[in-house]
GROMACS .gro file of C-alpha atoms in nm:
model
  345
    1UNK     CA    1   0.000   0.000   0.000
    2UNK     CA    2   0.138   0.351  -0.115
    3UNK     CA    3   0.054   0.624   0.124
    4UNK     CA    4   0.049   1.010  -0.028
    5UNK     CA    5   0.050   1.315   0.082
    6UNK     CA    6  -0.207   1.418  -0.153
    7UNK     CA    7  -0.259   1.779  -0.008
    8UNK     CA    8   0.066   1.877   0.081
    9UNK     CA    9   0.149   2.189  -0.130
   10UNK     CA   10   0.469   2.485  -0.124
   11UNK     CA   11   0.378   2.814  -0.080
   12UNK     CA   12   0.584   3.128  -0.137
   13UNK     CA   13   0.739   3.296   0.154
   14UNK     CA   14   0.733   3.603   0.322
   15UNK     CA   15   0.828   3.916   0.084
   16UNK     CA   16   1.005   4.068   0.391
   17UNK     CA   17   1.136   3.915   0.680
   18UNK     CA   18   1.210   4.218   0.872
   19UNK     CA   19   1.341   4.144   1.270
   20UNK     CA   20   1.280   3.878   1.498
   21UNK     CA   21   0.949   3.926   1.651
   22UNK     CA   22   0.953   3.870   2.021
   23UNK     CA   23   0.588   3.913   2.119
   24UNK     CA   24   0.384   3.579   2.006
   25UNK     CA   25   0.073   3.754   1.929
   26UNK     CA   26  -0.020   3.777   1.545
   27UNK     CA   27  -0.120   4.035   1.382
   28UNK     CA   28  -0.361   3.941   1.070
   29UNK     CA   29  -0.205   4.003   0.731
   30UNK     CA   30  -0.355   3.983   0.383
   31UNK     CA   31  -0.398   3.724   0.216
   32UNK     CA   32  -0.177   3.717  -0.102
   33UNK     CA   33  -0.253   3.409  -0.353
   34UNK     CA   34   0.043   3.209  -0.465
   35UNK     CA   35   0.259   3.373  -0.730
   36UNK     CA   36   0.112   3.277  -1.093
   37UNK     CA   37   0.302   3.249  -1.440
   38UNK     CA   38   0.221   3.458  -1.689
   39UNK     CA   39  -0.052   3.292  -1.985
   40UNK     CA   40  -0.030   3.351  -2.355
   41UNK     CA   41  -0.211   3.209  -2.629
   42UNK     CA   42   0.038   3.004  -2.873
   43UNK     CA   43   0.168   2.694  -2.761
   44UNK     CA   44   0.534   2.660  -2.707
   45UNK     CA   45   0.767   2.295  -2.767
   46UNK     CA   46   1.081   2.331  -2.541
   47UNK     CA   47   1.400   2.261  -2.823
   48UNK     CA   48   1.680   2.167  -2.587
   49UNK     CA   49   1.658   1.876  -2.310
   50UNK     CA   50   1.603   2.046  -1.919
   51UNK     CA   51   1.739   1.904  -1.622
   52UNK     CA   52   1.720   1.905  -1.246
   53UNK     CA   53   1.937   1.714  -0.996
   54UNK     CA   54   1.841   1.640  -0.647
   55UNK     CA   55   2.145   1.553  -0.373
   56UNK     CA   56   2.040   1.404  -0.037
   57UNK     CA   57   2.337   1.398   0.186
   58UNK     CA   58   2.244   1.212   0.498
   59UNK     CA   59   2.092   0.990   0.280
   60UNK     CA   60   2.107   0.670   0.575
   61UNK     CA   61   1.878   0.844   0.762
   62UNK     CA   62   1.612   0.857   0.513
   63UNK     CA   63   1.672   0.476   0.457
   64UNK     CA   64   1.548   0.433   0.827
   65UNK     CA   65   1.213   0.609   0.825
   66UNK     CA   66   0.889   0.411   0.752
   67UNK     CA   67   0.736   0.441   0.433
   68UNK     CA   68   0.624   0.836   0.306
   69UNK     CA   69   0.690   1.015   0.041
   70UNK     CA   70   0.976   1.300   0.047
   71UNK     CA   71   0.977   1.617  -0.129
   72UNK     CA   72   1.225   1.784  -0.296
   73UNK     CA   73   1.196   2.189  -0.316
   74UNK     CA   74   1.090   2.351  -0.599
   75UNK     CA   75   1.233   2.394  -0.940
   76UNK     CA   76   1.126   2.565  -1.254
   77UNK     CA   77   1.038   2.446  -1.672
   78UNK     CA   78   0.920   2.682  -1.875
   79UNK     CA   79   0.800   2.899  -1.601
   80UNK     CA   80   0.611   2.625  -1.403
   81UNK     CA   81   0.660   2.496  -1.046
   82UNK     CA   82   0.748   2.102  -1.013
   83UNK     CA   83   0.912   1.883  -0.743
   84UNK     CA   84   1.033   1.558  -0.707
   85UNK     CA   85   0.852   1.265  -0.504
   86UNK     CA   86   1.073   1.014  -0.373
   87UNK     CA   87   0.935   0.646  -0.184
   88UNK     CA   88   1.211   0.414  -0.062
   89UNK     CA   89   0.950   0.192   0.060
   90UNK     CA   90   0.697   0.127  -0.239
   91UNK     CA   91   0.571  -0.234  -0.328
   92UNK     CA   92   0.473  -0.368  -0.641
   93UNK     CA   93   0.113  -0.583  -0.608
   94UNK     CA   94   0.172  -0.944  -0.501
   95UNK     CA   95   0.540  -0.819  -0.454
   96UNK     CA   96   0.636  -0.819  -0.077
   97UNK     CA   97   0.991  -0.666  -0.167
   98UNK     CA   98   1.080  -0.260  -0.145
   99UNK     CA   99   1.133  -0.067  -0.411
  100UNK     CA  100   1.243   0.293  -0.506
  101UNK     CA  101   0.989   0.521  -0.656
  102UNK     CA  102   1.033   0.854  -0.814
  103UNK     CA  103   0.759   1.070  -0.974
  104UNK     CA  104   0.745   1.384  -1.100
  105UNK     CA  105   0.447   1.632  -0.960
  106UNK     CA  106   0.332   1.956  -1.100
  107UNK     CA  107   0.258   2.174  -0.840
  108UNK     CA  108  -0.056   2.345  -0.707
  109UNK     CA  109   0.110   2.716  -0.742
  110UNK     CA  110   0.170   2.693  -1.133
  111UNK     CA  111  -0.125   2.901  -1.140
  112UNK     CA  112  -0.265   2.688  -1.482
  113UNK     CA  113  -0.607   2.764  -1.544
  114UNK     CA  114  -0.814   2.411  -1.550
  115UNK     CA  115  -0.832   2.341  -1.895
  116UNK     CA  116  -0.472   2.389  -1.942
  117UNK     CA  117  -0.243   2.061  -2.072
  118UNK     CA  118   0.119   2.004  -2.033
  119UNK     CA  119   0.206   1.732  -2.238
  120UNK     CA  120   0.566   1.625  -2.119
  121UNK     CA  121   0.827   1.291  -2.181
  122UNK     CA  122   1.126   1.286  -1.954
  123UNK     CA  123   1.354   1.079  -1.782
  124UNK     CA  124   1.406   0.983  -1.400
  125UNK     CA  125   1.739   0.935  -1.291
  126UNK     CA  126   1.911   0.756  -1.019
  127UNK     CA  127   2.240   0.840  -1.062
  128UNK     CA  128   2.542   0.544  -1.047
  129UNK     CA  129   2.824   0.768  -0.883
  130UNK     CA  130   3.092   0.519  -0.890
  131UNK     CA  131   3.101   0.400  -1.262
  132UNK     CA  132   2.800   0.593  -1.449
  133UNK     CA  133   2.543   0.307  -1.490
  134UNK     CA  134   2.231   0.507  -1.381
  135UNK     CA  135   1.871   0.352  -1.344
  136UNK     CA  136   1.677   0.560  -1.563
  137UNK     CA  137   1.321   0.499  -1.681
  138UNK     CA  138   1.166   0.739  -1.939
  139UNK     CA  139   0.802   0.805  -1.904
  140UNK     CA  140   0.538   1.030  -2.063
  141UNK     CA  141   0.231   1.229  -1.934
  142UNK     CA  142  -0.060   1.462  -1.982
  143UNK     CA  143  -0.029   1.686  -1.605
  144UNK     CA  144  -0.399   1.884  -1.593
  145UNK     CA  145  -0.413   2.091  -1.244
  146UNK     CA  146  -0.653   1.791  -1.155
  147UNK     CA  147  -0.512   1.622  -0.798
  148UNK     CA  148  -0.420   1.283  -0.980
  149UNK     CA  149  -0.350   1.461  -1.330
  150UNK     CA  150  -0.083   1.661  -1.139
  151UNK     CA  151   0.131   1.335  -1.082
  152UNK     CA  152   0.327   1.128  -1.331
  153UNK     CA  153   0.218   0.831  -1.135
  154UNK     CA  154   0.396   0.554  -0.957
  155UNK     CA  155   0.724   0.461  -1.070
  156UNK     CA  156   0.909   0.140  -0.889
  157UNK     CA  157   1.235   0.230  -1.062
  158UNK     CA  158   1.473  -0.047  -0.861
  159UNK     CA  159   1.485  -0.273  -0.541
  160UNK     CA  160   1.614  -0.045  -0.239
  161UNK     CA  161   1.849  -0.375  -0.188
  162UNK     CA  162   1.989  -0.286  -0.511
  163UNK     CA  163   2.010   0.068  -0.403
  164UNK     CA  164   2.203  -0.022  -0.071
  165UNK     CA  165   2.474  -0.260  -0.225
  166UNK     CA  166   2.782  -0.121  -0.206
  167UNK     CA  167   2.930  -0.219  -0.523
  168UNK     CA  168   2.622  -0.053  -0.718
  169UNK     CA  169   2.761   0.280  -0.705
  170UNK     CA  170   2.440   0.460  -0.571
  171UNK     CA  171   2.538   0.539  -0.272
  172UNK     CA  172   2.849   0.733  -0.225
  173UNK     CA  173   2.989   0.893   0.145
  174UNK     CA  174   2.630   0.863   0.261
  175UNK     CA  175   2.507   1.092  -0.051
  176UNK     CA  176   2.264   0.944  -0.318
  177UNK     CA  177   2.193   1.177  -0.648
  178UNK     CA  178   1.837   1.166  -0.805
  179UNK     CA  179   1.697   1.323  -1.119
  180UNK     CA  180   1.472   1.434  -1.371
  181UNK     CA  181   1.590   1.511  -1.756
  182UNK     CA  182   1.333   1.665  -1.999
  183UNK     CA  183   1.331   1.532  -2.370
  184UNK     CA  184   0.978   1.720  -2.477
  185UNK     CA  185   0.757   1.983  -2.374
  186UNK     CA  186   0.449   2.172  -2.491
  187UNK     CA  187   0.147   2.346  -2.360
  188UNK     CA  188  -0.114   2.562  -2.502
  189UNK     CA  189  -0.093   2.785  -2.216
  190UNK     CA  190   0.223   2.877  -2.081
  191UNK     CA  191   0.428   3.188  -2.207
  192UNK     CA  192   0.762   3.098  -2.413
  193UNK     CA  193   1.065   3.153  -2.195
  194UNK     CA  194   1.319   2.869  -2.099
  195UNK     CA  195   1.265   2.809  -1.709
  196UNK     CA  196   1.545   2.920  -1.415
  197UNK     CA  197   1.691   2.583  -1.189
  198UNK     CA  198   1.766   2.689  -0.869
  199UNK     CA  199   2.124   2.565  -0.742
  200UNK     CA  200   2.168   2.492  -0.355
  201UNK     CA  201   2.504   2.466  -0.263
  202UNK     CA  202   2.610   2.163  -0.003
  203UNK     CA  203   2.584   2.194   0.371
  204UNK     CA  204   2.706   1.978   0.605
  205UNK     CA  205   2.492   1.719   0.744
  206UNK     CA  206   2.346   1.814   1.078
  207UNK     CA  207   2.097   1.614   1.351
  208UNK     CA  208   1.879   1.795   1.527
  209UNK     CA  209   1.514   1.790   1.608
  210UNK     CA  210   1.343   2.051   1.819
  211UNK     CA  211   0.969   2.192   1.832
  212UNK     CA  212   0.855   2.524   1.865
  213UNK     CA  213   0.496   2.670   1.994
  214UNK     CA  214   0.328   2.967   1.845
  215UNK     CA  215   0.087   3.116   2.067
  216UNK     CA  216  -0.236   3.284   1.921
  217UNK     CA  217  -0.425   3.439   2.150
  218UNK     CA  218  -0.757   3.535   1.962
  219UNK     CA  219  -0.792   3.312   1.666
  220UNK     CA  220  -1.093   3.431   1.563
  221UNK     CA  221  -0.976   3.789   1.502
  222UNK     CA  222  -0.728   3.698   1.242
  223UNK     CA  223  -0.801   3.723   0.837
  224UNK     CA  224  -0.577   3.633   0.573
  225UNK     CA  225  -0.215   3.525   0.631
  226UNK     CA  226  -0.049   3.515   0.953
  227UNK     CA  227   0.323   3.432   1.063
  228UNK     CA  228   0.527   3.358   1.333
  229UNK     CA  229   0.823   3.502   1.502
  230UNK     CA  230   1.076   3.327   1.352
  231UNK     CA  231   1.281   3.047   1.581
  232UNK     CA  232   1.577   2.864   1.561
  233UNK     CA  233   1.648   2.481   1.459
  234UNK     CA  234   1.949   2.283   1.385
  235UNK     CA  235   2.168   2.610   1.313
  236UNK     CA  236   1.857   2.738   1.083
  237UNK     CA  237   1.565   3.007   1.104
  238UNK     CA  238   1.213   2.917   1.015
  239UNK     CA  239   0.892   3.066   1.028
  240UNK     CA  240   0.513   2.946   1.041
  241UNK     CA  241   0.246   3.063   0.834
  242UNK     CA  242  -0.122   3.009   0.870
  243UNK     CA  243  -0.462   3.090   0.659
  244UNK     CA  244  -0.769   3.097   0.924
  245UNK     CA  245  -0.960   3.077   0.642
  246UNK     CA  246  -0.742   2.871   0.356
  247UNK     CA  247  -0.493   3.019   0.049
  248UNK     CA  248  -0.745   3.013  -0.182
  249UNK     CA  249  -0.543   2.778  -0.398
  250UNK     CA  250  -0.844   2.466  -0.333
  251UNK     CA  251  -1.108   2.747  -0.365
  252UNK     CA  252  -1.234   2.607   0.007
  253UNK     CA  253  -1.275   2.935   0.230
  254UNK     CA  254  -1.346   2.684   0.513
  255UNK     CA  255  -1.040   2.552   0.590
  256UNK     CA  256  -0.729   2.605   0.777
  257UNK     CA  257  -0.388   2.603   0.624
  258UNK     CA  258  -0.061   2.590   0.756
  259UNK     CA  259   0.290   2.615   0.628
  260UNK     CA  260   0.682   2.560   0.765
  261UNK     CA  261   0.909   2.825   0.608
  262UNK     CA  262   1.307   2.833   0.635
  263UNK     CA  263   1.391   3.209   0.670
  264UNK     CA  264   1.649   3.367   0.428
  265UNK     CA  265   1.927   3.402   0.616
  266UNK     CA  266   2.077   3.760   0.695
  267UNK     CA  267   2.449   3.908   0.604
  268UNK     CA  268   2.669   3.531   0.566
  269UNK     CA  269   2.573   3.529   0.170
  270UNK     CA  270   2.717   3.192   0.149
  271UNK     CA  271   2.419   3.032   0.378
  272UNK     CA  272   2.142   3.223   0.120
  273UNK     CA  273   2.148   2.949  -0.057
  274UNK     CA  274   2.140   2.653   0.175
  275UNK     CA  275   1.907   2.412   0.231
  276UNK     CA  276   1.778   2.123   0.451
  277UNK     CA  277   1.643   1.811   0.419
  278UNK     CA  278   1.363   1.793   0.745
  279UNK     CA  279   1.056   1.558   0.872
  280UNK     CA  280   0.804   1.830   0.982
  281UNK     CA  281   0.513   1.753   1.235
  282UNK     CA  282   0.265   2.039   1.217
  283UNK     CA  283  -0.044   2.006   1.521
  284UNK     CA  284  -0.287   2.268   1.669
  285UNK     CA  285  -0.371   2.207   1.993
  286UNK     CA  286  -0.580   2.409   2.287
  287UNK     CA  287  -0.379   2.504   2.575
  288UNK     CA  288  -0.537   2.311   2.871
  289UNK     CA  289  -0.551   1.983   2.745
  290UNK     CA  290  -0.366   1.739   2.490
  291UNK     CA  291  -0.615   1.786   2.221
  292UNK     CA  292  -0.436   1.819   1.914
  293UNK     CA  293  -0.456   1.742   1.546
  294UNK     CA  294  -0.096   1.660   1.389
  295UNK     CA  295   0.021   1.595   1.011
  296UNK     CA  296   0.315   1.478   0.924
  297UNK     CA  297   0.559   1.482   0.598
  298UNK     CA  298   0.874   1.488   0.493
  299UNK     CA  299   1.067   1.775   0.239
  300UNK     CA  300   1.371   1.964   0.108
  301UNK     CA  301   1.325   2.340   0.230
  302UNK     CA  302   1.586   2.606   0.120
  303UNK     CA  303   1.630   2.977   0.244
  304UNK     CA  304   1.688   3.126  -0.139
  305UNK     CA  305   1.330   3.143  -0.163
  306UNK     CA  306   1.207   3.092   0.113
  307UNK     CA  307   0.935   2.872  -0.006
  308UNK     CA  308   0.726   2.709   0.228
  309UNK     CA  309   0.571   2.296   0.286
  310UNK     CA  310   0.260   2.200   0.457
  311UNK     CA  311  -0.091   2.124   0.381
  312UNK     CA  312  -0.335   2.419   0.210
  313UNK     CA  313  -0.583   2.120   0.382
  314UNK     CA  314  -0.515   2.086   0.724
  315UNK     CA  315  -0.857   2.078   0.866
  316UNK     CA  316  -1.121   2.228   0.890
  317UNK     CA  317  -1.166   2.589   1.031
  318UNK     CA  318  -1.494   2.519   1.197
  319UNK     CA  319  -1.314   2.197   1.375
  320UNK     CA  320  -1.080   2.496   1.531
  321UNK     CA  321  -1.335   2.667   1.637
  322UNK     CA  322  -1.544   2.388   1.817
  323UNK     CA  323  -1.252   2.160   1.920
  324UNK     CA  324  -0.945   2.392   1.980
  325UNK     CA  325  -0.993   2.706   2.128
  326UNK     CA  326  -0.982   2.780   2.477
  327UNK     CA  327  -1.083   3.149   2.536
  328UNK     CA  328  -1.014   3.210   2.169
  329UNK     CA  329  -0.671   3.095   2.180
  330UNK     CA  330  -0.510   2.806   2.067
  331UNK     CA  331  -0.114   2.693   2.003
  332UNK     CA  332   0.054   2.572   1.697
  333UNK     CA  333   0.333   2.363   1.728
  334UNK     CA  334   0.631   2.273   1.479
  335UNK     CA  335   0.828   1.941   1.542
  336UNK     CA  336   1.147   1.962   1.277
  337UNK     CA  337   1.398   1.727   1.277
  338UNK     CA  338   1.698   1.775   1.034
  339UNK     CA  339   1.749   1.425   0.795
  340UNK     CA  340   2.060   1.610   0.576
  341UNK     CA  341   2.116   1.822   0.365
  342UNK     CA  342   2.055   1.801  -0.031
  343UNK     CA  343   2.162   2.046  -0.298
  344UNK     CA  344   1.965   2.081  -0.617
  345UNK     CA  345   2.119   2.206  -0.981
   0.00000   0.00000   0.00000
């Protein structure tokens, strides 16, 4: 059995940081949609094969959680958002044996309007460090903004006891390399323009896992988007956001969404463009008693961008109301433990 997280989305981060807020009251903030591409009318074919490479450093530590899906961060193709999905516990049916999936997702905050197709073939990549023999598996698909049109679907791409062997070449000093290479590309709604990778340089691997509680203490004043002070993890800053009443990105006003953010990183230029490899465990909870709702997920989350991961669905805003508020406040809490660290190019 595969388990997804079907809702988890990125979101953009804040436009300006400013100081470290030391109060934990919120103030509300408008909402701002995510960012959307630009549209034109002729369809465009992209010439010239794209690529993206994904680095996990730390990678053991990955191989030791159950099964999930992780995330890469974001990177761009002809001005749309994808990321990477990757499973190193996926079955095949009647096939008790673990395999390594990969799959390529189109992301909620390309902004394509629903009748939009992106008609795509491309490669996924495991890379052979040691002597070049990568598993790679070329696939085609039609993404729609659709939840399971966004996907290119399950892909068992080798046996994670193939992965493991030392002499394979996959794993090298605790690193494994994974990948996406595009051969074809055209949509009838996207504006020409060839799209921007992002390049995170390597970090060294750090273990750490902390949790932080944001205090709101009247919930049901707040409109739009709301952060947090920002706190300190593993060596890193983050940041919370929350939408009382959702991003707008599901069209649901009725729902509550929250997002972990890694904040940009002021005056050491060479840590703008790190990045992190975490397991995040957002929960709300009222402050008298252990009533709490929790999700749970794993992703890449760099401080060039300061792009954000969590669920535009985490429950519903009524549920808050009747369930979590004690005198019209209630906490949010942020469990982050650092995996590694992963550079993408």
């Amino acid at each position: 059995m595969v388990t997804r997280y079907t809702d988890c989305t990125f979101l953009p981060g804040r436009p300006n940081h400013g100081k470290n807020q030391k109060s934990a009251k919120v103030a509300a903030i408008p909402c701002t949609p995510a960012a959307q591409v630009g549209r034109g009318a002729a369809s465009s074919e992209m010439e010239e094969k794209s690529s993206f490479i994904w680095q996990i450093d730390g990678f053991s530590s990955l191989l030791d959680k159950q099964e999930g899906w992780t995330n890469s961060g974001y990177f761009k193709i002809k001005d749309l958002n994808w990321y990477l999905q990757l499973n190193l516990k996926d079955r095949k049916s009647g096939d008790e044996r673990e395999y390594v999936s990969l799959i390529l997702v189109l992301s909620k905050t390309s902004g394509l309007e629903p009748d939009t197709i992106v008609e795509a073939s491309f490669k996924l990549l495991i890379y052979d460090q040691a002597y070049g023999r990568h598993s790679e598996h070329e696939f085609s698909h039609r993404f729609q903004t659709t939840e399971s049109s966004r996907s290119s679907g399950i892909s068992c791409m080798i046996l994670v006891y193939t992965l493991k062997e030392p002499s394979s070449g996959f794993i090298v000093g605790d690193s494994c390399v994974f990948g996406v290479e595009l051969i074809k590309f055209t949509t009838a709604k996207v504006k020409d323009g060839s799209g921007t990778l992002h390049v995170q340089k390597r970090i060294g691997f750090c273990s750490a896992r902390e949790a932080y509680t944001w205090i709101i203490n009247d919930f049901l004043s707040l409109k739009g988007r709301c952060y947090s002070p920002e706190f300190e993890i593993g060596g890193h800053k983050w940041y919370l956001t929350m939408y009382p009443s959702g991003t707008g990105i599901d069209g649901d006003k009725e729902i509550l969404s929250l997002y972990l953010h890694m904040a940009k990183p002021n005056g050491d230029a060479s840590l703008q463009n790190s990045g992190v490899l975490v397991e995040v465990s957002l929960s709300i909870k009222d402050k008298v008693t252990s009533n709490r709702k929790t999700m749970t997920g794993r992703c890449q989350l760099q401080a060039t961008e300061g792009e954000g991961w969590g669920w535009s669905n985490f429950m519903a805003t009524k549920s808050v109301k009747d369930w979590y508020l004690v005198k019209g406040s209630c906490l949010i809490e942020a469990d982050v433990a650092i995996l590694g660290s992963s550079k993408m190019n």
